[in-house]
Amino acid sequence: QVQLVESGGGLVQPGGSLRLTCAASGSIHSINTMAWYRQAPGKQRDLVASITSRSRAEYADSVKGRFTISRDRATNTVYLKMNTLKPEDTAVYYCYVKARPTKWEVVGENRDYWGQGTQVTVSS
């Protein structure tokens, strides 16, 4: 089974920075896409940033120029560096991975995996 473990959330003042980390583990054959989503109270879960297997990154307009997504292929880890944080960035941030699992040396099809979420609060 594939598991995603998130860390790095917390309370930060406006203008501050945080780095979120998501480590994927388990029976993974390969990872296609890794991404970060966020969901604020009363709002839908929206894509913040994504990165492909070839390290092409995409960002939501609201975070362009402030956030940077990266990945470490050796450890199946994705990061989200968040700079110049604003109160409107406050949300639960969820790690997402599209990966092919393995079981008894049989490679499965791509499927979606989600982390449990980590709270980011930007407030003075």
Tab-separated table of N, CA and C in Angstrom:
chain	number	residue	atom	x	y	z
A	1	GLN	N	0.843	-1.181	0.000
A	1	GLN	CA	0.000	0.000	0.000
A	1	GLN	C	0.885	1.240	0.000
A	2	VAL	N	0.441	2.278	-0.692
A	2	VAL	CA	1.178	3.528	-0.776
A	2	VAL	C	0.676	4.479	0.293
A	3	GLN	N	1.613	5.086	0.990
A	3	GLN	CA	1.273	6.050	2.029
A	3	GLN	C	1.988	7.364	1.779
A	4	LEU	N	1.313	8.461	2.112
A	4	LEU	CA	1.883	9.792	2.005
A	4	LEU	C	1.929	10.411	3.389
A	5	VAL	N	3.099	10.874	3.784
A	5	VAL	CA	3.277	11.499	5.086
A	5	VAL	C	3.669	12.951	4.879
A	6	GLU	N	2.841	13.859	5.386
A	6	GLU	CA	3.044	15.282	5.218
A	6	GLU	C	3.585	15.898	6.502
A	7	SER	N	4.365	16.965	6.337
A	7	SER	CA	4.884	17.700	7.476
A	7	SER	C	5.250	19.114	7.036
A	8	GLY	N	5.482	19.989	8.008
A	8	GLY	CA	5.948	21.334	7.722
A	8	GLY	C	4.935	22.436	7.925
A	9	GLY	N	3.687	22.082	8.169
A	9	GLY	CA	2.681	23.095	8.392
A	9	GLY	C	2.852	23.762	9.745
A	10	GLY	N	2.105	24.837	9.944
A	10	GLY	CA	2.182	25.541	11.203
A	10	GLY	C	1.645	26.946	11.102
A	11	LEU	N	1.928	27.728	12.131
A	11	LEU	CA	1.498	29.119	12.206
A	11	LEU	C	2.660	30.027	11.828
A	12	VAL	N	2.390	30.964	10.938
A	12	VAL	CA	3.421	31.888	10.489
A	12	VAL	C	2.807	33.264	10.293
A	13	GLN	N	3.604	34.304	10.487
A	13	GLN	CA	3.132	35.668	10.281
A	13	GLN	C	3.082	36.014	8.798
A	14	PRO	N	2.215	36.950	8.421
A	14	PRO	CA	2.207	37.393	7.026
A	14	PRO	C	3.592	37.828	6.579
A	15	GLY	N	3.957	37.417	5.376
A	15	GLY	CA	5.278	37.704	4.858
A	15	GLY	C	6.311	36.648	5.178
A	16	GLY	N	5.962	35.713	6.034
A	16	GLY	CA	6.873	34.652	6.417
A	16	GLY	C	6.913	33.524	5.409
A	17	SER	N	7.665	32.484	5.760
A	17	SER	CA	7.863	31.355	4.865
A	17	SER	C	7.696	30.035	5.597
A	18	LEU	N	7.295	29.026	4.848
A	18	LEU	CA	7.210	27.662	5.329
A	18	LEU	C	7.592	26.730	4.193
A	19	ARG	N	8.050	25.546	4.540
A	19	ARG	CA	8.285	24.517	3.546
A	19	ARG	C	7.544	23.253	3.943
A	20	LEU	N	6.656	22.816	3.077
A	20	LEU	CA	5.918	21.588	3.290
A	20	LEU	C	6.656	20.422	2.650
A	21	THR	N	6.577	19.276	3.301
A	21	THR	CA	7.225	18.073	2.817
A	21	THR	C	6.215	16.942	2.761
A	22	CYS	N	6.279	16.159	1.709
A	22	CYS	CA	5.430	14.983	1.566
A	22	CYS	C	6.282	13.832	1.063
A	23	ALA	N	6.376	12.789	1.857
A	23	ALA	CA	7.159	11.616	1.495
A	23	ALA	C	6.239	10.447	1.186
A	24	ALA	N	6.378	9.902	0.006
A	24	ALA	CA	5.607	8.736	-0.400
A	24	ALA	C	6.401	7.472	-0.114
A	25	SER	N	5.732	6.476	0.413
A	25	SER	CA	6.390	5.217	0.721
A	25	SER	C	5.448	4.060	0.464
A	26	GLY	N	5.993	2.856	0.473
A	26	GLY	CA	5.200	1.667	0.240
A	26	GLY	C	5.592	0.978	-1.048
A	27	SER	N	4.665	0.210	-1.579
A	27	SER	CA	4.922	-0.583	-2.783
A	27	SER	C	4.684	0.257	-4.027
A	28	ILE	N	5.660	1.078	-4.351
A	28	ILE	CA	5.564	2.007	-5.475
A	28	ILE	C	6.459	1.539	-6.614
A	29	HIS	N	5.861	1.384	-7.785
A	29	HIS	CA	6.649	1.100	-8.976
A	29	HIS	C	7.219	2.379	-9.567
A	30	SER	N	6.368	3.369	-9.738
A	30	SER	CA	6.798	4.636	-10.300
A	30	SER	C	5.789	5.708	-9.941
A	31	ILE	N	6.260	6.944	-9.911
A	31	ILE	CA	5.411	8.090	-9.633
A	31	ILE	C	5.318	8.958	-10.879
A	32	ASN	N	4.097	9.287	-11.250
A	32	ASN	CA	3.868	10.139	-12.401
A	32	ASN	C	3.869	11.609	-11.981
A	33	THR	N	2.833	11.996	-11.268
A	33	THR	CA	2.651	13.385	-10.875
A	33	THR	C	2.595	13.509	-9.360
A	34	MET	N	3.183	14.572	-8.855
A	34	MET	CA	3.061	14.925	-7.454
A	34	MET	C	2.531	16.354	-7.389
A	35	ALA	N	1.708	16.627	-6.398
A	35	ALA	CA	1.073	17.935	-6.346
A	35	ALA	C	0.680	18.295	-4.929
A	36	TRP	N	0.378	19.569	-4.763
A	36	TRP	CA	-0.175	20.076	-3.525
A	36	TRP	C	-1.510	20.744	-3.814
A	37	TYR	N	-2.500	20.398	-3.026
A	37	TYR	CA	-3.803	21.029	-3.054
A	37	TYR	C	-4.029	21.711	-1.714
A	38	ARG	N	-4.986	22.623	-1.675
A	38	ARG	CA	-5.351	23.228	-0.405
A	38	ARG	C	-6.849	23.462	-0.350
A	39	GLN	N	-7.359	23.469	0.862
A	39	GLN	CA	-8.778	23.663	1.077
A	39	GLN	C	-8.987	24.542	2.304
A	40	ALA	N	-9.566	25.703	2.077
A	40	ALA	CA	-9.911	26.612	3.154
A	40	ALA	C	-11.338	26.324	3.611
A	41	PRO	N	-11.687	26.717	4.833
A	41	PRO	CA	-13.045	26.472	5.324
A	41	PRO	C	-14.102	27.048	4.390
A	42	GLY	N	-15.088	26.240	4.047
A	42	GLY	CA	-16.167	26.678	3.192
A	42	GLY	C	-15.836	26.747	1.721
A	43	LYS	N	-14.644	26.309	1.336
A	43	LYS	CA	-14.238	26.365	-0.056
A	43	LYS	C	-13.861	24.980	-0.562
A	44	GLN	N	-13.811	24.845	-1.869
A	44	GLN	CA	-13.443	23.591	-2.482
A	44	GLN	C	-11.937	23.371	-2.402
A	45	ARG	N	-11.541	22.131	-2.617
A	45	ARG	CA	-10.124	21.810	-2.648
A	45	ARG	C	-9.556	22.187	-4.018
A	46	ASP	N	-8.567	23.056	-4.019
A	46	ASP	CA	-8.001	23.570	-5.258
A	46	ASP	C	-6.535	23.187	-5.397
A	47	LEU	N	-6.127	23.039	-6.644
A	47	LEU	CA	-4.730	22.747	-6.945
A	47	LEU	C	-3.871	23.976	-6.684
A	48	VAL	N	-2.802	23.789	-5.943
A	48	VAL	CA	-1.850	24.857	-5.666
A	48	VAL	C	-0.664	24.777	-6.616
A	49	ALA	N	-0.077	23.601	-6.715
A	49	ALA	CA	1.080	23.400	-7.574
A	49	ALA	C	1.221	21.926	-7.891
A	50	SER	N	1.759	21.623	-9.054
A	50	SER	CA	1.989	20.247	-9.459
A	50	SER	C	3.333	20.146	-10.155
A	51	ILE	N	3.873	18.938	-10.152
A	51	ILE	CA	5.138	18.701	-10.827
A	51	ILE	C	5.088	17.320	-11.460
A	52	THR	N	5.494	17.232	-12.711
A	52	THR	CA	5.411	15.993	-13.459
A	52	THR	C	6.657	15.150	-13.256
A	53	SER	N	6.644	13.975	-13.872
A	53	SER	CA	7.798	13.083	-13.796
A	53	SER	C	9.028	13.672	-14.448
A	54	ARG	N	8.830	14.623	-15.336
A	54	ARG	CA	9.946	15.315	-15.971
A	54	ARG	C	10.227	16.667	-15.313
A	55	SER	N	9.680	16.864	-14.138
A	55	SER	CA	9.926	18.047	-13.305
A	55	SER	C	9.365	19.334	-13.896
A	56	ARG	N	8.338	19.225	-14.707
A	56	ARG	CA	7.649	20.423	-15.168
A	56	ARG	C	6.667	20.848	-14.095
A	57	ALA	N	6.762	22.100	-13.683
A	57	ALA	CA	5.950	22.615	-12.595
A	57	ALA	C	4.875	23.566	-13.098
A	58	GLU	N	3.721	23.497	-12.465
A	58	GLU	CA	2.619	24.404	-12.748
A	58	GLU	C	2.099	24.945	-11.426
A	59	TYR	N	1.602	26.184	-11.454
A	59	TYR	CA	1.148	26.840	-10.242
A	59	TYR	C	-0.195	27.524	-10.451
A	60	ALA	N	-0.961	27.583	-9.384
A	60	ALA	CA	-2.156	28.401	-9.396
A	60	ALA	C	-1.751	29.867	-9.482
A	61	ASP	N	-2.585	30.667	-10.130
A	61	ASP	CA	-2.265	32.081	-10.293
A	61	ASP	C	-2.034	32.783	-8.956
A	62	SER	N	-2.746	32.367	-7.945
A	62	SER	CA	-2.671	33.023	-6.652
A	62	SER	C	-1.338	32.830	-5.942
A	63	VAL	N	-0.542	31.850	-6.378
A	63	VAL	CA	0.722	31.575	-5.700
A	63	VAL	C	1.931	31.737	-6.603
A	64	LYS	N	1.723	32.060	-7.866
A	64	LYS	CA	2.838	32.226	-8.784
A	64	LYS	C	3.789	33.311	-8.297
A	65	GLY	N	5.068	33.001	-8.346
A	65	GLY	CA	6.077	33.934	-7.889
A	65	GLY	C	6.377	33.852	-6.417
A	66	ARG	N	5.536	33.153	-5.660
A	66	ARG	CA	5.738	33.038	-4.222
A	66	ARG	C	6.041	31.610	-3.783
A	67	PHE	N	5.426	30.633	-4.443
A	67	PHE	CA	5.591	29.229	-4.071
A	67	PHE	C	6.460	28.515	-5.091
A	68	THR	N	7.192	27.513	-4.631
A	68	THR	CA	8.008	26.689	-5.501
A	68	THR	C	7.828	25.222	-5.131
A	69	ILE	N	7.476	24.409	-6.116
A	69	ILE	CA	7.342	22.981	-5.897
A	69	ILE	C	8.566	22.270	-6.463
A	70	SER	N	9.024	21.252	-5.774
A	70	SER	CA	10.162	20.473	-6.226
A	70	SER	C	10.001	19.036	-5.759
A	71	ARG	N	10.789	18.149	-6.324
A	71	ARG	CA	10.708	16.744	-5.943
A	71	ARG	C	12.091	16.120	-5.872
A	72	ASP	N	12.194	15.110	-5.034
A	72	ASP	CA	13.404	14.322	-4.899
A	72	ASP	C	13.048	12.907	-5.317
A	73	ARG	N	13.501	12.512	-6.488
A	73	ARG	CA	13.142	11.206	-7.034
A	73	ARG	C	13.697	10.056	-6.198
A	74	ALA	N	14.861	10.261	-5.610
A	74	ALA	CA	15.497	9.198	-4.847
A	74	ALA	C	14.690	8.803	-3.616
A	75	THR	N	13.983	9.751	-3.034
A	75	THR	CA	13.225	9.492	-1.815
A	75	THR	C	11.721	9.599	-2.009
A	76	ASN	N	11.265	9.790	-3.248
A	76	ASN	CA	9.837	9.943	-3.537
A	76	ASN	C	9.206	11.023	-2.664
A	77	THR	N	9.872	12.147	-2.615
A	77	THR	CA	9.442	13.245	-1.772
A	77	THR	C	9.152	14.479	-2.612
A	78	VAL	N	8.084	15.171	-2.271
A	78	VAL	CA	7.739	16.429	-2.922
A	78	VAL	C	7.718	17.524	-1.869
A	79	TYR	N	8.179	18.699	-2.261
A	79	TYR	CA	8.251	19.830	-1.356
A	79	TYR	C	7.450	21.004	-1.917
A	80	LEU	N	6.995	21.846	-1.032
A	80	LEU	CA	6.375	23.096	-1.426
A	80	LEU	C	6.973	24.205	-0.575
A	81	LYS	N	7.824	25.015	-1.194
A	81	LYS	CA	8.404	26.160	-0.521
A	81	LYS	C	7.469	27.338	-0.696
A	82	MET	N	7.011	27.891	0.406
A	82	MET	CA	6.039	28.963	0.390
A	82	MET	C	6.671	30.217	0.972
A	83	ASN	N	6.821	31.230	0.151
A	83	ASN	CA	7.380	32.503	0.570
A	83	ASN	C	6.317	33.593	0.535
A	84	THR	N	6.596	34.674	1.225
A	84	THR	CA	5.704	35.829	1.260
A	84	THR	C	4.271	35.398	1.513
A	85	LEU	N	4.086	34.629	2.544
A	85	LEU	CA	2.769	34.085	2.844
A	85	LEU	C	1.774	35.179	3.212
A	86	LYS	N	0.542	34.971	2.788
A	86	LYS	CA	-0.545	35.900	3.026
A	86	LYS	C	-1.637	35.215	3.838
A	87	PRO	N	-2.458	35.991	4.540
A	87	PRO	CA	-3.556	35.379	5.295
A	87	PRO	C	-4.452	34.504	4.427
A	88	GLU	N	-4.646	34.867	3.174
A	88	GLU	CA	-5.484	34.077	2.287
A	88	GLU	C	-4.869	32.734	1.899
A	89	ASP	N	-3.615	32.506	2.266
A	89	ASP	CA	-2.996	31.204	2.059
A	89	ASP	C	-3.387	30.209	3.148
A	90	THR	N	-4.055	30.680	4.173
A	90	THR	CA	-4.471	29.814	5.269
A	90	THR	C	-5.404	28.726	4.760
A	91	ALA	N	-5.043	27.478	5.017
A	91	ALA	CA	-5.822	26.345	4.540
A	91	ALA	C	-5.177	25.059	5.035
A	92	VAL	N	-5.879	23.966	4.825
A	92	VAL	CA	-5.275	22.653	4.988
A	92	VAL	C	-4.662	22.272	3.649
A	93	TYR	N	-3.399	21.929	3.667
A	93	TYR	CA	-2.686	21.578	2.448
A	93	TYR	C	-2.564	20.064	2.343
A	94	TYR	N	-2.945	19.541	1.184
A	94	TYR	CA	-2.961	18.106	0.959
A	94	TYR	C	-1.958	17.714	-0.122
A	95	CYS	N	-1.187	16.710	0.169
A	95	CYS	CA	-0.278	16.139	-0.815
A	95	CYS	C	-1.039	15.157	-1.695
A	96	TYR	N	-0.738	15.181	-2.975
A	96	TYR	CA	-1.362	14.278	-3.942
A	96	TYR	C	-0.284	13.611	-4.781
A	97	VAL	N	-0.452	12.320	-5.012
A	97	VAL	CA	0.488	11.571	-5.844
A	97	VAL	C	-0.276	10.659	-6.784
A	98	LYS	N	0.096	10.685	-8.044
A	98	LYS	CA	-0.410	9.715	-9.016
A	98	LYS	C	0.732	8.735	-9.264
A	99	ALA	N	0.502	7.478	-8.907
A	99	ALA	CA	1.574	6.498	-8.964
A	99	ALA	C	1.058	5.139	-9.390
A	100	ARG	N	1.974	4.312	-9.873
A	100	ARG	CA	1.681	2.925	-10.195
A	100	ARG	C	2.200	2.059	-9.063
A	101	PRO	N	1.320	1.329	-8.386
A	101	PRO	CA	1.747	0.469	-7.288
A	101	PRO	C	2.229	-0.879	-7.795
A	102	THR	N	2.832	-1.626	-6.909
A	102	THR	CA	3.240	-2.995	-7.216
A	102	THR	C	2.772	-3.930	-6.117
A	103	LYS	N	2.510	-5.168	-6.494
A	103	LYS	CA	2.162	-6.209	-5.555
A	103	LYS	C	2.595	-7.540	-6.153
A	104	TRP	N	3.455	-8.247	-5.427
A	104	TRP	CA	3.999	-9.516	-5.904
A	104	TRP	C	4.643	-9.354	-7.280
A	105	GLU	N	5.378	-8.267	-7.436
A	105	GLU	CA	6.114	-7.943	-8.647
A	105	GLU	C	5.221	-7.651	-9.853
A	106	VAL	N	3.948	-7.445	-9.619
A	106	VAL	CA	3.019	-7.084	-10.673
A	106	VAL	C	2.744	-5.588	-10.574
A	107	VAL	N	2.951	-4.884	-11.672
A	107	VAL	CA	2.769	-3.441	-11.698
A	107	VAL	C	1.320	-3.099	-12.016
A	108	GLY	N	0.718	-2.302	-11.173
A	108	GLY	CA	-0.651	-1.887	-11.383
A	108	GLY	C	-0.751	-0.632	-12.233
A	109	GLU	N	-1.985	-0.219	-12.487
A	109	GLU	CA	-2.229	1.002	-13.242
A	109	GLU	C	-2.100	2.217	-12.341
A	110	ASN	N	-1.979	3.383	-12.959
A	110	ASN	CA	-1.925	4.620	-12.196
A	110	ASN	C	-3.163	4.786	-11.328
A	111	ARG	N	-2.944	5.239	-10.109
A	111	ARG	CA	-4.047	5.569	-9.233
A	111	ARG	C	-3.670	6.768	-8.368
A	112	ASP	N	-4.674	7.349	-7.752
A	112	ASP	CA	-4.493	8.560	-6.968
A	112	ASP	C	-4.316	8.249	-5.492
A	113	TYR	N	-3.397	8.979	-4.872
A	113	TYR	CA	-3.159	8.852	-3.442
A	113	TYR	C	-3.160	10.232	-2.806
A	114	TRP	N	-3.715	10.313	-1.608
A	114	TRP	CA	-3.825	11.579	-0.891
A	114	TRP	C	-3.227	11.482	0.497
A	115	GLY	N	-2.576	12.555	0.911
A	115	GLY	CA	-2.114	12.655	2.280
A	115	GLY	C	-3.242	13.074	3.199
A	116	GLN	N	-2.960	13.101	4.483
A	116	GLN	CA	-3.974	13.439	5.471
A	116	GLN	C	-4.192	14.943	5.614
A	117	GLY	N	-3.287	15.737	5.107
A	117	GLY	CA	-3.400	17.179	5.185
A	117	GLY	C	-2.580	17.755	6.328
A	118	THR	N	-2.066	18.952	6.109
A	118	THR	CA	-1.327	19.670	7.137
A	118	THR	C	-1.816	21.116	7.162
A	119	GLN	N	-2.064	21.624	8.348
A	119	GLN	CA	-2.645	22.962	8.505
A	119	GLN	C	-1.583	24.034	8.359
A	120	VAL	N	-1.886	25.023	7.529
A	120	VAL	CA	-1.062	26.217	7.395
A	120	VAL	C	-1.918	27.412	7.777
A	121	THR	N	-1.474	28.155	8.770
A	121	THR	CA	-2.200	29.330	9.228
A	121	THR	C	-1.291	30.538	9.147
A	122	VAL	N	-1.735	31.550	8.421
A	122	VAL	CA	-0.970	32.788	8.257
A	122	VAL	C	-1.729	33.894	8.974
A	123	SER	N	-1.187	34.343	10.076
A	123	SER	CA	-1.868	35.333	10.896
A	123	SER	C	-0.865	36.075	11.764
A	124	SER	N	-1.153	37.341	12.027
A	124	SER	CA	-0.332	38.131	12.918
A	124	SER	C	-0.852	38.089	14.339
